[in-house]
XYZ file of C-alpha atoms in Angstrom:
784
model
C -30.284 -9.850 -46.441
C -27.184 -7.989 -47.570
C -28.511 -4.726 -46.165
C -28.521 -6.139 -42.633
C -24.781 -6.847 -42.811
C -22.285 -4.353 -41.352
C -20.888 -2.032 -43.984
C -17.466 -3.598 -43.640
C -18.830 -7.055 -44.381
C -20.776 -5.762 -47.393
C -17.710 -4.051 -48.792
C -15.594 -7.137 -48.257
C -18.240 -9.313 -49.953
C -18.375 -7.016 -52.997
C -14.593 -7.101 -53.154
C -14.705 -10.906 -53.038
C -17.255 -11.013 -55.892
C -15.212 -8.599 -57.961
C -12.155 -10.777 -57.537
C -14.084 -13.896 -58.486
C -15.431 -12.139 -61.582
C -11.919 -11.103 -62.575
C -10.715 -14.673 -62.226
C -13.761 -16.533 -63.615
C -14.940 -14.426 -66.568
C -12.065 -15.284 -68.985
C -12.318 -18.978 -68.198
C -16.083 -18.965 -68.603
C -15.753 -17.157 -71.945
C -13.249 -19.737 -73.160
C -15.500 -22.648 -72.185
C -18.432 -20.890 -73.833
C -16.508 -20.373 -77.120
C -15.258 -23.966 -77.197
C -18.722 -25.321 -76.568
C -20.169 -23.030 -79.219
C -17.590 -24.136 -81.805
C -18.084 -27.847 -81.031
C -21.842 -27.674 -81.334
C -21.648 -25.524 -84.463
C -19.290 -28.016 -86.148
C -21.646 -30.869 -85.292
C -24.574 -28.897 -86.676
C -22.778 -28.119 -90.007
C -21.671 -31.747 -90.434
C -25.288 -32.885 -90.253
C -26.786 -29.915 -92.087
C -24.409 -28.181 -94.472
C -27.300 -26.227 -95.941
C -27.504 -24.212 -92.660
C -24.042 -22.770 -93.094
C -25.150 -19.152 -93.456
C -27.556 -19.169 -90.548
C -25.140 -21.131 -88.340
C -22.235 -18.802 -89.079
C -24.438 -15.786 -88.382
C -25.447 -17.239 -85.016
C -21.851 -18.141 -84.198
C -20.512 -14.710 -85.082
C -23.280 -13.051 -83.115
C -22.425 -15.216 -80.050
C -18.712 -14.526 -80.358
C -19.310 -10.799 -80.726
C -21.644 -10.885 -77.761
C -19.080 -12.734 -75.631
C -16.340 -10.293 -76.587
C -18.588 -7.355 -75.770
C -19.488 -8.876 -72.396
C -15.830 -9.466 -71.535
C -14.847 -5.970 -72.599
C -17.665 -4.382 -70.586
C -16.706 -6.462 -67.581
C -13.092 -5.269 -67.798
C -14.108 -1.611 -67.953
C -16.551 -1.721 -65.041
C -15.154 -1.208 -61.565
C -18.172 -2.268 -59.491
C -19.071 -5.916 -59.150
C -22.817 -5.253 -59.297
C -22.585 -3.505 -62.654
C -20.321 -6.193 -64.103
C -22.688 -8.957 -63.017
C -25.646 -7.104 -64.575
C -23.858 -6.742 -67.937
C -22.855 -10.424 -67.936
C -26.426 -11.515 -67.199
C -27.800 -9.247 -69.932
C -25.326 -10.586 -72.489
C -26.131 -14.200 -71.545
C -29.844 -13.550 -71.922
C -29.274 -12.003 -75.348
C -27.134 -14.997 -76.326
C -29.852 -17.396 -75.204
C -32.361 -15.459 -77.261
C -30.155 -15.639 -80.377
C -29.549 -19.374 -80.035
C -33.197 -20.046 -79.311
C -34.190 -18.041 -82.363
C -31.699 -19.999 -84.507
C -32.960 -23.402 -83.332
C -36.591 -22.428 -83.793
C -35.923 -20.952 -87.229
C -33.983 -23.874 -88.698
C -35.589 -26.604 -86.620
C -32.174 -27.716 -85.464
C -31.386 -30.747 -83.378
C -32.858 -30.045 -79.927
C -30.311 -32.347 -78.237
C -27.419 -30.180 -79.390
C -29.268 -27.100 -78.189
C -29.821 -28.789 -74.819
C -26.117 -29.605 -74.620
C -25.187 -25.993 -75.357
C -27.646 -24.756 -72.723
C -26.147 -27.160 -70.161
C -22.645 -25.850 -70.905
C -23.841 -22.285 -70.496
C -25.667 -22.941 -67.229
C -22.933 -25.011 -65.634
C -20.172 -22.682 -66.797
C -21.934 -19.645 -65.407
C -22.694 -21.194 -62.020
C -19.222 -22.670 -61.522
C -17.003 -19.996 -62.995
C -18.837 -16.677 -62.670
C -20.402 -15.627 -59.329
C -23.478 -13.971 -60.839
C -25.655 -14.889 -57.846
C -28.643 -17.177 -57.274
C -31.245 -14.705 -58.558
C -29.369 -14.011 -61.801
C -28.701 -17.732 -62.242
C -32.413 -18.373 -61.773
C -33.375 -15.813 -64.431
C -30.916 -17.341 -66.892
C -32.160 -20.852 -66.057
C -35.758 -19.746 -66.667
C -34.796 -18.235 -70.045
C -32.902 -21.417 -70.950
C -35.883 -23.641 -70.140
C -38.226 -21.343 -72.051
C -35.936 -21.380 -75.103
C -35.523 -25.138 -74.989
C -39.271 -25.542 -74.762
C -39.636 -23.391 -77.884
C -36.944 -25.419 -79.642
C -38.661 -28.693 -78.711
C -41.792 -27.540 -80.444
C -40.166 -27.857 -83.878
C -36.934 -29.685 -83.284
C -36.205 -33.373 -83.509
C -34.844 -35.658 -80.825
C -32.853 -38.647 -81.933
C -32.533 -40.495 -78.623
C -34.442 -38.940 -75.726
C -38.118 -38.275 -75.500
C -39.071 -34.585 -75.194
C -40.220 -35.024 -71.589
C -37.036 -36.704 -70.509
C -34.904 -34.074 -72.261
C -36.825 -31.241 -70.722
C -36.736 -32.773 -67.215
C -32.998 -33.381 -67.548
C -32.330 -29.813 -68.567
C -34.649 -28.538 -65.803
C -32.706 -30.604 -63.273
C -29.420 -29.166 -64.477
C -30.917 -25.657 -64.285
C -32.177 -26.239 -60.738
C -28.824 -27.625 -59.626
C -26.987 -24.637 -61.038
C -29.341 -22.231 -59.250
C -28.848 -24.041 -55.950
C -25.080 -24.147 -56.560
C -25.007 -20.414 -57.196
C -26.921 -19.826 -53.978
C -24.599 -22.067 -51.953
C -21.525 -20.491 -53.518
C -22.793 -17.059 -52.529
C -23.415 -18.251 -48.976
C -19.984 -19.813 -48.762
C -18.362 -16.627 -49.950
C -20.435 -14.569 -47.546
C -19.557 -16.846 -44.607
C -15.887 -16.677 -45.484
C -16.076 -12.902 -45.685
C -17.845 -12.782 -42.308
C -15.201 -15.022 -40.750
C -12.344 -12.955 -42.133
C -14.057 -9.764 -41.057
C -14.606 -11.155 -37.557
C -10.937 -12.153 -37.322
C -9.909 -8.738 -38.604
C -12.133 -6.955 -36.114
C -10.905 -9.111 -33.250
C -7.328 -8.371 -34.261
C -8.105 -4.659 -34.404
C -9.770 -4.830 -30.968
C -6.846 -6.816 -29.560
C -4.359 -4.306 -30.964
C -6.405 -1.411 -29.628
C -6.690 -2.980 -26.181
C -2.954 -3.720 -26.110
C -2.260 -0.064 -26.875
C -4.703 0.989 -24.160
C -3.166 -1.475 -21.694
C 0.327 -0.148 -22.388
C -0.832 3.441 -21.972
C -2.727 2.738 -18.739
C 0.042 0.617 -17.221
C 2.679 3.234 -18.028
C 1.609 5.044 -14.849
C 0.737 3.923 -11.339
C -1.049 7.128 -10.429
C -4.734 6.440 -9.920
C -5.741 9.926 -11.037
C -3.662 9.657 -14.208
C -5.089 6.205 -14.985
C -8.623 7.591 -14.699
C -7.813 10.566 -16.943
C -6.235 8.401 -19.647
C -9.036 5.872 -19.431
C -11.780 8.465 -19.959
C -9.884 10.005 -22.882
C -9.330 6.650 -24.601
C -12.979 5.708 -24.099
C -13.930 8.680 -26.247
C -11.146 8.237 -28.803
C -11.458 4.503 -29.364
C -15.168 3.959 -28.947
C -16.225 7.072 -30.785
C -18.733 8.104 -28.119
C -19.194 11.849 -27.505
C -18.737 11.374 -23.747
C -16.704 8.848 -21.784
C -17.017 8.541 -18.004
C -15.470 6.375 -15.297
C -17.672 5.474 -12.336
C -16.348 3.977 -9.091
C -18.344 2.265 -6.356
C -17.320 2.880 -2.746
C -19.468 1.865 0.176
C -22.394 1.010 -2.095
C -22.395 4.496 -3.640
C -21.457 5.114 -7.255
C -20.206 8.394 -8.665
C -18.375 9.714 -11.688
C -14.725 10.252 -10.807
C -13.479 11.210 -14.290
C -15.152 12.276 -17.533
C -14.046 13.298 -21.016
C -16.212 15.265 -23.422
C -18.169 17.169 -20.767
C -17.958 20.907 -20.135
C -16.013 21.644 -16.937
C -19.060 22.889 -15.018
C -21.071 19.828 -15.977
C -18.139 17.551 -15.118
C -17.833 19.109 -11.633
C -21.558 18.632 -11.041
C -21.325 15.014 -12.166
C -18.367 14.310 -9.843
C -20.229 15.803 -6.887
C -23.293 13.589 -7.361
C -23.528 10.195 -5.668
C -25.929 7.465 -6.726
C -26.672 4.684 -4.248
C -26.788 1.364 -6.072
C -29.468 0.014 -3.726
C -31.763 2.890 -4.749
C -31.811 1.620 -8.343
C -34.357 -1.211 -8.780
C -32.261 -4.331 -9.308
C -29.111 -2.186 -9.367
C -26.634 -4.886 -8.356
C -28.286 -7.422 -10.692
C -27.941 -4.965 -13.575
C -24.279 -4.361 -12.833
C -23.715 -8.117 -12.701
C -24.544 -8.305 -16.430
C -21.673 -8.171 -18.948
C -23.082 -4.948 -20.460
C -25.992 -2.582 -19.908
C -27.193 -1.370 -23.309
C -29.493 1.656 -23.551
C -29.346 2.937 -27.140
C -32.463 5.017 -26.400
C -33.083 5.780 -22.738
C -36.726 6.567 -23.483
C -37.307 3.046 -24.729
C -36.019 1.019 -21.797
C -37.378 -0.028 -18.374
C -34.064 -0.396 -16.508
C -33.270 3.150 -15.384
C -35.507 6.136 -14.686
C -35.392 7.976 -18.015
C -35.898 11.347 -16.327
C -32.695 10.921 -14.296
C -30.618 10.386 -17.424
C -32.408 12.924 -19.577
C -31.883 15.699 -17.066
C -28.158 15.355 -17.681
C -28.715 15.343 -21.452
C -27.975 11.643 -22.027
C -30.235 9.933 -24.569
C -28.077 6.874 -25.281
C -25.902 4.880 -22.902
C -23.663 1.828 -22.840
C -22.295 0.711 -19.444
C -19.470 -1.843 -19.081
C -19.073 -2.921 -15.415
C -15.541 -3.211 -13.992
C -14.828 -6.179 -11.722
C -12.107 -7.130 -9.264
C -12.624 -10.844 -8.971
C -16.298 -11.264 -8.130
C -16.640 -7.712 -6.787
C -18.057 -4.919 -8.926
C -15.859 -1.868 -8.371
C -17.245 0.519 -10.967
C -18.009 0.908 -14.663
C -16.943 2.543 -17.904
C -19.844 4.505 -19.451
C -20.206 5.620 -23.069
C -22.843 8.363 -23.343
C -24.665 9.930 -26.283
C -26.636 13.144 -26.517
C -29.044 11.618 -29.033
C -30.617 8.148 -29.345
C -28.583 5.830 -31.519
C -28.832 2.526 -33.341
C -28.406 -0.705 -31.375
C -24.833 -1.436 -30.431
C -22.843 -3.769 -32.663
C -20.869 -6.843 -31.657
C -17.684 -4.898 -32.375
C -18.718 -2.167 -29.949
C -19.719 -4.704 -27.318
C -16.360 -6.498 -27.539
C -14.488 -3.207 -27.368
C -16.498 -1.980 -24.372
C -15.970 -5.209 -22.432
C -12.249 -5.257 -23.252
C -11.842 -1.627 -22.216
C -13.573 -2.336 -18.888
C -11.271 -5.305 -18.250
C -8.165 -3.244 -18.978
C -9.499 -0.472 -16.761
C -10.048 -2.923 -13.897
C -6.489 -4.239 -14.164
C -4.929 -0.773 -14.392
C -6.949 0.583 -11.472
C -6.145 -2.490 -9.394
C -2.425 -2.043 -10.083
C -2.690 1.627 -9.144
C -4.646 0.729 -5.998
C -2.079 -1.862 -4.899
C 0.778 0.555 -5.580
C -0.921 3.345 -3.655
C -1.628 0.963 -0.783
C 2.023 -0.086 -0.761
C 3.162 3.525 -0.852
C 0.655 4.450 1.817
C 1.763 1.544 4.006
C 5.384 2.648 3.632
C 4.483 6.247 4.444
C 2.419 5.174 7.437
C 5.219 2.903 8.661
C 7.740 5.733 8.301
C 5.421 8.169 10.032
C 4.687 5.753 12.870
C 8.399 5.031 13.265
C 8.930 8.756 13.711
C 5.994 8.757 16.114
C 7.532 5.916 18.123
C 10.846 7.761 18.343
C 9.128 10.995 19.344
C 6.758 9.757 22.009
C 9.120 7.049 23.229
C 11.778 9.591 24.143
C 9.792 10.904 27.105
C 8.411 9.349 30.278
C 6.420 12.426 31.255
C 2.664 11.673 30.744
C 1.784 15.277 29.944
C 4.569 15.582 27.399
C 3.567 12.269 25.783
C -0.068 13.399 25.585
C 0.952 16.725 24.044
C 3.119 14.889 21.508
C 0.220 12.560 20.623
C -2.065 15.533 19.979
C 0.538 17.304 17.807
C 1.366 14.166 15.829
C -2.307 13.325 15.272
C -2.965 16.780 13.843
C 0.107 16.700 11.604
C -0.376 13.155 10.307
C -4.074 13.616 9.478
C -3.714 17.255 8.361
C -6.609 18.231 10.593
C -7.493 21.626 12.019
C -7.085 20.501 15.603
C -6.415 17.549 17.889
C -6.898 16.852 21.580
C -6.133 14.141 24.134
C -8.428 13.275 27.033
C -7.115 11.202 29.945
C -9.321 8.631 31.673
C -9.277 8.527 35.457
C -11.763 6.641 37.634
C -14.651 6.732 35.174
C -14.173 10.346 34.068
C -12.470 12.045 31.128
C -10.366 15.192 31.405
C -8.722 17.284 28.690
C -4.922 17.135 29.073
C -3.532 18.219 25.685
C -4.804 20.257 22.728
C -3.257 21.709 19.553
C -4.557 23.627 16.552
C -7.969 25.190 16.090
C -11.207 23.828 17.487
C -11.054 23.771 21.226
C -8.534 26.604 21.496
C -11.112 29.112 20.287
C -13.102 28.582 23.472
C -12.017 28.763 27.053
C -9.351 26.068 27.323
C -9.057 26.498 31.049
C -12.733 25.672 31.420
C -12.370 22.461 29.451
C -9.225 21.439 31.313
C -11.025 21.662 34.646
C -14.145 19.954 33.320
C -14.471 16.238 34.079
C -16.817 14.396 31.712
C -18.581 11.341 33.065
C -18.041 8.063 31.228
C -21.799 7.667 30.735
C -22.555 11.269 29.826
C -22.973 10.708 26.057
C -23.636 7.729 23.764
C -20.296 8.713 22.256
C -18.312 7.043 25.048
C -20.383 3.847 24.968
C -19.823 3.529 21.216
C -16.136 4.267 21.705
C -15.770 1.434 24.203
C -17.664 -0.896 21.872
C -15.910 -0.197 18.568
C -12.669 1.543 19.594
C -13.107 4.313 17.018
C -15.953 6.797 16.459
C -16.436 9.000 13.432
C -18.624 12.095 13.327
C -18.936 12.975 9.641
C -21.120 16.015 10.354
C -22.179 17.359 13.735
C -25.700 18.072 12.424
C -26.354 14.475 11.307
C -25.169 12.492 14.339
C -26.496 11.609 17.788
C -23.288 10.789 19.667
C -22.605 14.266 21.100
C -24.926 17.276 21.439
C -24.488 19.375 18.292
C -24.405 22.537 20.391
C -21.324 21.358 22.307
C -19.530 20.551 19.045
C -20.515 23.906 17.570
C -19.239 25.680 20.669
C -15.967 23.780 20.225
C -15.842 24.776 16.537
C -15.928 21.129 15.430
C -17.735 20.202 12.210
C -16.387 16.657 11.911
C -14.132 14.502 14.057
C -12.485 11.115 14.350
C -11.810 9.668 17.807
C -9.789 6.585 18.750
C -9.594 4.864 22.132
C -6.277 4.074 23.822
C -6.812 1.116 26.133
C -4.649 -1.424 27.932
C -6.778 -4.533 27.796
C -10.194 -3.556 29.081
C -8.885 -0.475 30.900
C -9.183 2.806 28.968
C -6.176 5.105 29.219
C -7.040 8.051 26.968
C -8.640 9.103 23.690
C -7.222 11.052 20.746
C -9.638 13.348 18.892
C -8.820 14.936 15.531
C -11.271 17.552 14.270
C -12.080 19.812 11.336
C -13.761 23.176 11.649
C -15.223 23.340 8.137
C -14.760 19.953 6.459
C -17.586 17.437 6.636
C -17.860 13.941 5.237
C -16.430 10.540 5.976
C -12.804 10.078 6.948
C -10.750 7.906 4.614
C -9.511 4.406 5.371
C -5.968 5.784 5.416
C -6.861 8.336 8.096
C -8.414 5.576 10.186
C -5.347 3.366 9.832
C -2.956 6.177 10.728
C -4.918 7.182 13.810
C -5.280 3.549 14.918
C -1.534 3.003 14.515
C -0.841 6.163 16.496
C -3.183 4.910 19.224
C -1.338 1.579 19.490
C 1.979 3.344 19.921
C 0.345 5.786 22.302
C -0.854 2.942 24.540
C 2.743 1.743 24.972
C 4.112 5.248 25.522
C 1.389 6.279 27.981
C 1.630 2.988 29.865
C 5.369 3.513 30.277
C 4.885 7.157 31.218
C 2.171 6.361 33.775
C 4.324 3.584 35.279
C 7.347 5.880 35.371
C 5.253 8.529 37.098
C 4.128 5.976 39.678
C 7.730 4.830 40.151
C 8.870 8.416 40.543
C 6.211 8.915 43.162
C 7.237 5.768 45.008
C 10.891 6.755 44.706
C 10.130 10.180 46.150
C 8.436 8.563 49.132
C 11.358 6.196 49.538
C 13.909 9.008 49.246
C 12.078 11.102 51.760
C 11.893 8.141 54.125
C 15.587 7.304 53.702
C 16.599 10.938 54.223
C 14.449 11.233 57.300
C 15.613 7.931 58.769
C 19.252 8.727 57.964
C 18.949 12.016 59.776
C 17.307 10.331 62.687
C 20.053 7.679 62.776
C 22.963 10.068 62.423
C 21.890 12.130 65.421
C 22.042 9.302 68.008
C 25.115 7.804 66.289
C 26.993 11.062 66.643
C 25.996 11.145 70.309
C 27.202 7.547 70.772
C 30.501 8.318 69.061
C 30.948 11.488 71.106
C 30.314 9.844 74.458
C 32.451 6.854 73.461
C 35.342 9.189 72.689
C 34.899 10.955 76.034
C 34.965 7.651 77.888
C 37.970 6.374 75.883
C 39.852 9.595 76.601
C 39.055 9.012 80.324
C 37.720 12.511 80.627
C 35.065 11.216 83.032
C 37.501 9.087 84.986
C 39.789 6.074 84.716
C 38.678 3.152 82.486
C 39.728 -0.435 82.965
C 41.488 -2.199 80.040
C 38.527 -4.522 79.502
C 36.209 -1.539 79.490
C 38.474 0.318 77.025
C 38.393 -2.692 74.683
C 34.613 -2.716 74.846
C 34.500 1.039 74.123
C 36.776 0.535 71.102
C 34.457 -2.149 69.711
C 31.464 0.123 70.378
C 33.197 3.002 68.611
C 34.161 0.872 65.583
C 30.653 -0.557 65.151
C 29.140 2.900 65.460
C 31.499 4.120 62.747
C 30.553 1.145 60.522
C 26.893 1.961 61.011
C 27.540 5.632 60.242
C 29.328 4.663 57.024
C 26.374 2.510 55.984
C 24.047 5.423 56.638
C 26.318 7.677 54.552
C 26.415 5.124 51.715
C 22.618 4.928 51.775
C 22.418 8.723 51.568
C 24.879 8.774 48.647
C 22.851 6.136 46.803
C 19.640 8.015 47.475
C 21.092 11.184 45.954
C 22.284 9.260 42.914
C 18.902 7.632 42.373
C 17.221 11.009 42.707
C 19.327 12.178 39.738
C 20.867 15.167 41.506
C 24.494 14.268 42.215
C 26.584 17.310 43.164
C 30.188 17.405 41.938
C 32.787 19.625 43.594
C 35.619 19.851 41.059
C 39.099 20.768 42.317
C 42.600 20.458 40.927
C 44.842 18.056 42.893
C 48.112 16.220 42.478
C 48.494 12.459 42.281
C 50.701 12.565 45.397
C 47.971 14.304 47.366
C 45.470 11.618 46.363
C 47.753 8.824 47.594
C 48.651 10.531 50.895
C 45.027 11.421 51.707
C 43.948 7.849 51.009
C 46.727 6.435 53.214
C 45.844 8.484 56.294
C 42.100 7.848 55.943
C 42.337 4.051 56.245
C 41.044 3.040 59.717
C 43.346 0.872 61.775
C 40.574 -1.628 62.451
C 40.693 -2.658 58.754
C 44.321 -3.712 59.030
C 45.295 -7.354 59.597
C 48.598 -8.745 60.996
C 49.171 -11.144 58.088
C 48.271 -8.661 55.339
C 50.774 -6.098 54.035
C 49.229 -2.803 52.859
C 51.469 -0.810 50.499
C 51.124 2.373 48.439
C 53.004 3.138 45.245
C 52.922 6.398 43.325
C 54.478 7.567 40.044
C 54.447 11.164 38.861
C 53.389 12.536 42.226
C 53.352 16.102 40.896
C 51.001 15.285 37.967
C 47.770 17.258 38.453
C 44.194 16.370 37.574
C 40.716 17.809 37.988
C 38.343 15.697 40.063
C 35.885 15.588 42.950
C 38.193 14.555 45.810
C 35.360 13.496 48.088
C 33.915 11.029 45.583
C 37.355 9.854 44.486
C 38.289 9.174 48.143
C 35.043 7.215 48.552
C 35.897 5.105 45.479
C 39.418 4.232 46.666
C 38.317 3.791 50.296
C 35.628 1.296 49.281
C 38.019 -0.606 46.981
C 40.685 -0.824 49.710
C 38.141 -1.845 52.349
C 36.796 -4.510 49.998
C 40.325 -5.855 49.323
C 41.278 -5.951 53.021
C 37.977 -7.532 53.975
C 38.419 -10.540 51.632
C 42.198 -10.990 52.143
C 43.211 -12.984 55.223
C 46.876 -13.501 54.299
C 49.154 -11.892 51.722
C 49.074 -8.304 50.578
C 46.983 -5.431 49.347
C 48.745 -3.007 47.020
C 47.449 0.409 45.959
C 49.253 2.068 43.052
C 48.574 5.358 41.255
C 50.318 6.361 38.012
C 49.731 8.563 34.987
C 48.924 6.868 31.679
C 49.989 9.238 28.931
C 49.048 12.872 29.175
C 45.310 12.573 29.694
C 44.661 9.597 31.991
C 45.423 8.539 35.590
C 45.254 4.882 36.586
C 44.490 3.697 40.119
C 44.996 -0.002 40.852
C 43.938 -1.949 43.937
C 45.443 -5.450 43.870
C 44.963 -8.138 46.551
C 45.850 -11.772 47.130
C 42.527 -12.668 48.675
C 39.949 -15.333 47.885
C 39.114 -13.933 44.426
C 35.738 -13.725 42.701
C 34.067 -16.675 40.912
C 33.579 -15.995 37.145
C 29.804 -16.302 37.408
C 29.763 -13.446 39.954
C 31.966 -10.983 38.022
C 28.985 -9.455 36.220
C 27.001 -8.965 39.422
C 29.426 -7.489 41.937
C 28.728 -3.882 40.869
C 24.973 -4.247 41.376
C 23.217 -2.877 44.457
C 23.077 -5.071 47.561
C 25.300 -7.768 46.035
C 28.188 -9.124 48.129
C 30.954 -11.436 47.072
C 32.401 -14.193 49.156
C 30.712 -15.541 52.257
C 28.147 -13.006 53.466
C 27.916 -14.758 56.797
C 31.541 -13.972 57.681
C 31.825 -10.467 56.210
C 29.836 -7.427 57.188
C 28.325 -4.790 54.827
C 25.147 -4.392 52.812
C 26.583 -4.583 49.285
C 26.647 -0.897 48.294
C 30.405 -0.214 48.215
C 31.263 -1.481 44.704
C 28.009 -0.154 43.306
C 28.846 3.341 44.561
C 32.379 2.951 43.149
C 31.062 2.345 39.656
C 28.507 5.154 39.871
C 31.043 7.683 41.168
C 33.699 6.681 38.607
C 31.149 7.127 35.832
C 30.236 10.588 37.183
C 33.930 11.513 37.174
C 34.140 10.498 33.483
C 36.183 7.349 34.064
C 35.954 3.578 33.838
C 36.376 0.727 36.330
C 37.505 -2.791 35.464
C 38.006 -5.992 37.429
C 40.146 -9.051 36.815
C 39.953 -11.904 39.292
C 40.707 -15.591 39.701
C 39.312 -17.664 42.591
C 42.032 -18.411 45.140
C 44.546 -15.984 43.555
C 43.107 -12.577 44.292
C 41.600 -9.663 42.393
C 42.648 -6.504 40.562
C 40.391 -3.451 40.408
C 41.567 -0.828 37.894
C 40.166 2.712 37.679
C 40.884 4.981 34.692
C 40.218 8.689 35.235
C 40.668 11.550 32.771
C 43.037 14.328 33.732
C 40.414 16.834 32.550
C 40.487 20.631 32.596
C 39.034 23.327 34.764
C 35.378 22.308 34.541
C 33.780 24.753 36.904
C 34.351 28.410 37.509
C 35.620 29.155 40.994
C 37.131 25.704 41.493
C 39.949 25.690 44.042
C 43.361 24.140 44.111
C 43.895 21.412 46.694
C 47.089 20.959 48.720
C 50.071 19.049 47.425
C 51.539 15.837 48.846
C 53.600 17.776 51.378
C 50.636 19.488 52.942
C 49.283 18.356 56.269
C 46.045 16.403 55.993
C 43.978 17.104 59.089
C 42.077 13.853 59.082
C 42.070 11.446 61.942
C 43.769 8.174 61.170
C 40.968 6.418 62.947
C 38.440 7.774 60.463
């Protein structure tokens, strides 16, 4: 039974016996001597004539006890000490039996001495059940011999013998139970010790594995510790991805063999009962030839004759295993090895899960950063072709592919619009750009509409696109994502590799899908902007054409009206002259509206032309004064001009500046029925000129202040004032072009103040001219 125990338990049990012998032998010897003396004294009291024989027996027993104790002290091994003690006891029994038979001593005293010996041995000295049985048999045999010639004063021989036999049997059973108790205690202590050692080992492993969040480093450390701690020649870490298991890290294998092992995949479904096997706590194969679970040939071809597999779990999901491999068959695995293997697999699962979560977090942060850059890049343009080219470039860079392309969808057909990198560029790009591919040409497009993303791991093992077309395009593998607005496809992004084959990673799919989502927004905006630009071009062309067509008859009307008013064609009656004046004024108003429309059209087209000249403040005021038409003036409204620093010069576009002031003055006069309109111009420091137009008119309600500079917005009562609402809008646009600012402050019923701040500026354009001063003659008709 002892041979089946682990060596550690056997050693601990021997150590326990040795300790018990060290503690019990002196006490047992003392009890033995006291019992021997007591019985000897009783014997001599009854039979003094036996003094010589009794003393000889006593001395022999004492010498024997001393010899046994001395031998026990000198012997280091418990087994040897127990053997010497048993031999000495048997010799002592023989001596005492011989004495009692020779002198026909009292058998009751002999029985008492035998009881002391048996009980003392079983209780004080752990000599074992078998040794106790041998001694008990010798004791019974000696007592039987003593009964043959000895006398019994009280008990009958049968009763005495049965009593002594009972004591002997009890001592044998007691020795057996004591041995079992000691053995159980040793086993319990050894189990606690082993569990403590395993716990300490696993804590060390956990600390080492959790000291890094790199998945590759975790795998390397895990394989190394599997070999170091478990004592297996080879340690390997297997991971399961997509139902396929492969070795991702190994320790103890030659490099060539390790590379071959990493390159080999094993599909779990191909193993009979594979998932059921991995669901077990451990898979034990001490001899692969003697098991029905795995094909022995598969393991033997890699040189593995023994195997222990500890599955790794994440919750209820099996994610891989830790394998301990042996070149030769081995003995069955022990409980210690099983506990260590399971604990190592649990620590591996936790460490790999931490590394996975960290890598996912890092990857998410990197993807978010990359997509933010993508959003900034593609969102900065409203040109569809530029956005498509940016999408192709970003797709290639983010996925580190050989090439990328964008195909635009238009009325059921796909056309190449952008391409970067290798792949398509090695063939005739012009041919592909002019080639329209029908939406139903390949199963590829149907799958793309269904799933939104299509992966071609290898052109030779797919049926989405003819392999010849992919080969001609130098594409070995590709990943394609659909850009769609609702159910309407906009475009597709294709990333490709010329040499690499195999599945694309989940990260690559996420990155390309994120790029596609941003691309949908960017392309939608770009397509809408392109449509708006087209509509704006049509509108601009229409406005320009209509303005030209309107200006021609208006100029004719104004010309003939002037001829009639000048009476070149004959006298004109006063009533007729008044009618001609009204005709002339309305024609001028219409011409100004046409001019304002043309100015707005040029601004919206984004091509405003600035004619920078250097002028004085006095010139600005005088030119504005003479350009105010008399029809704007009202009897009850005073119009005044104030100027400070008339000789201060500034660089500006006089035509646009005149338009700004003209519109502000017209607006003030139009909404002022009584009071005054005051125009003042003054320098503000050395780098700014301020122009103020202040009136005492009806004012602007607070809720309309934010709207008056918008197109086609009029203040006041639109039924009593003419205009289309472009004057203030053009003022703000022109002031902004001139580098200035315009402000308004108004209170209903008290009037308004429009303030324009313009920079003095420098000579901004080569060849700019100098305008006249305030004293120069301005050849502009007061009527205009």
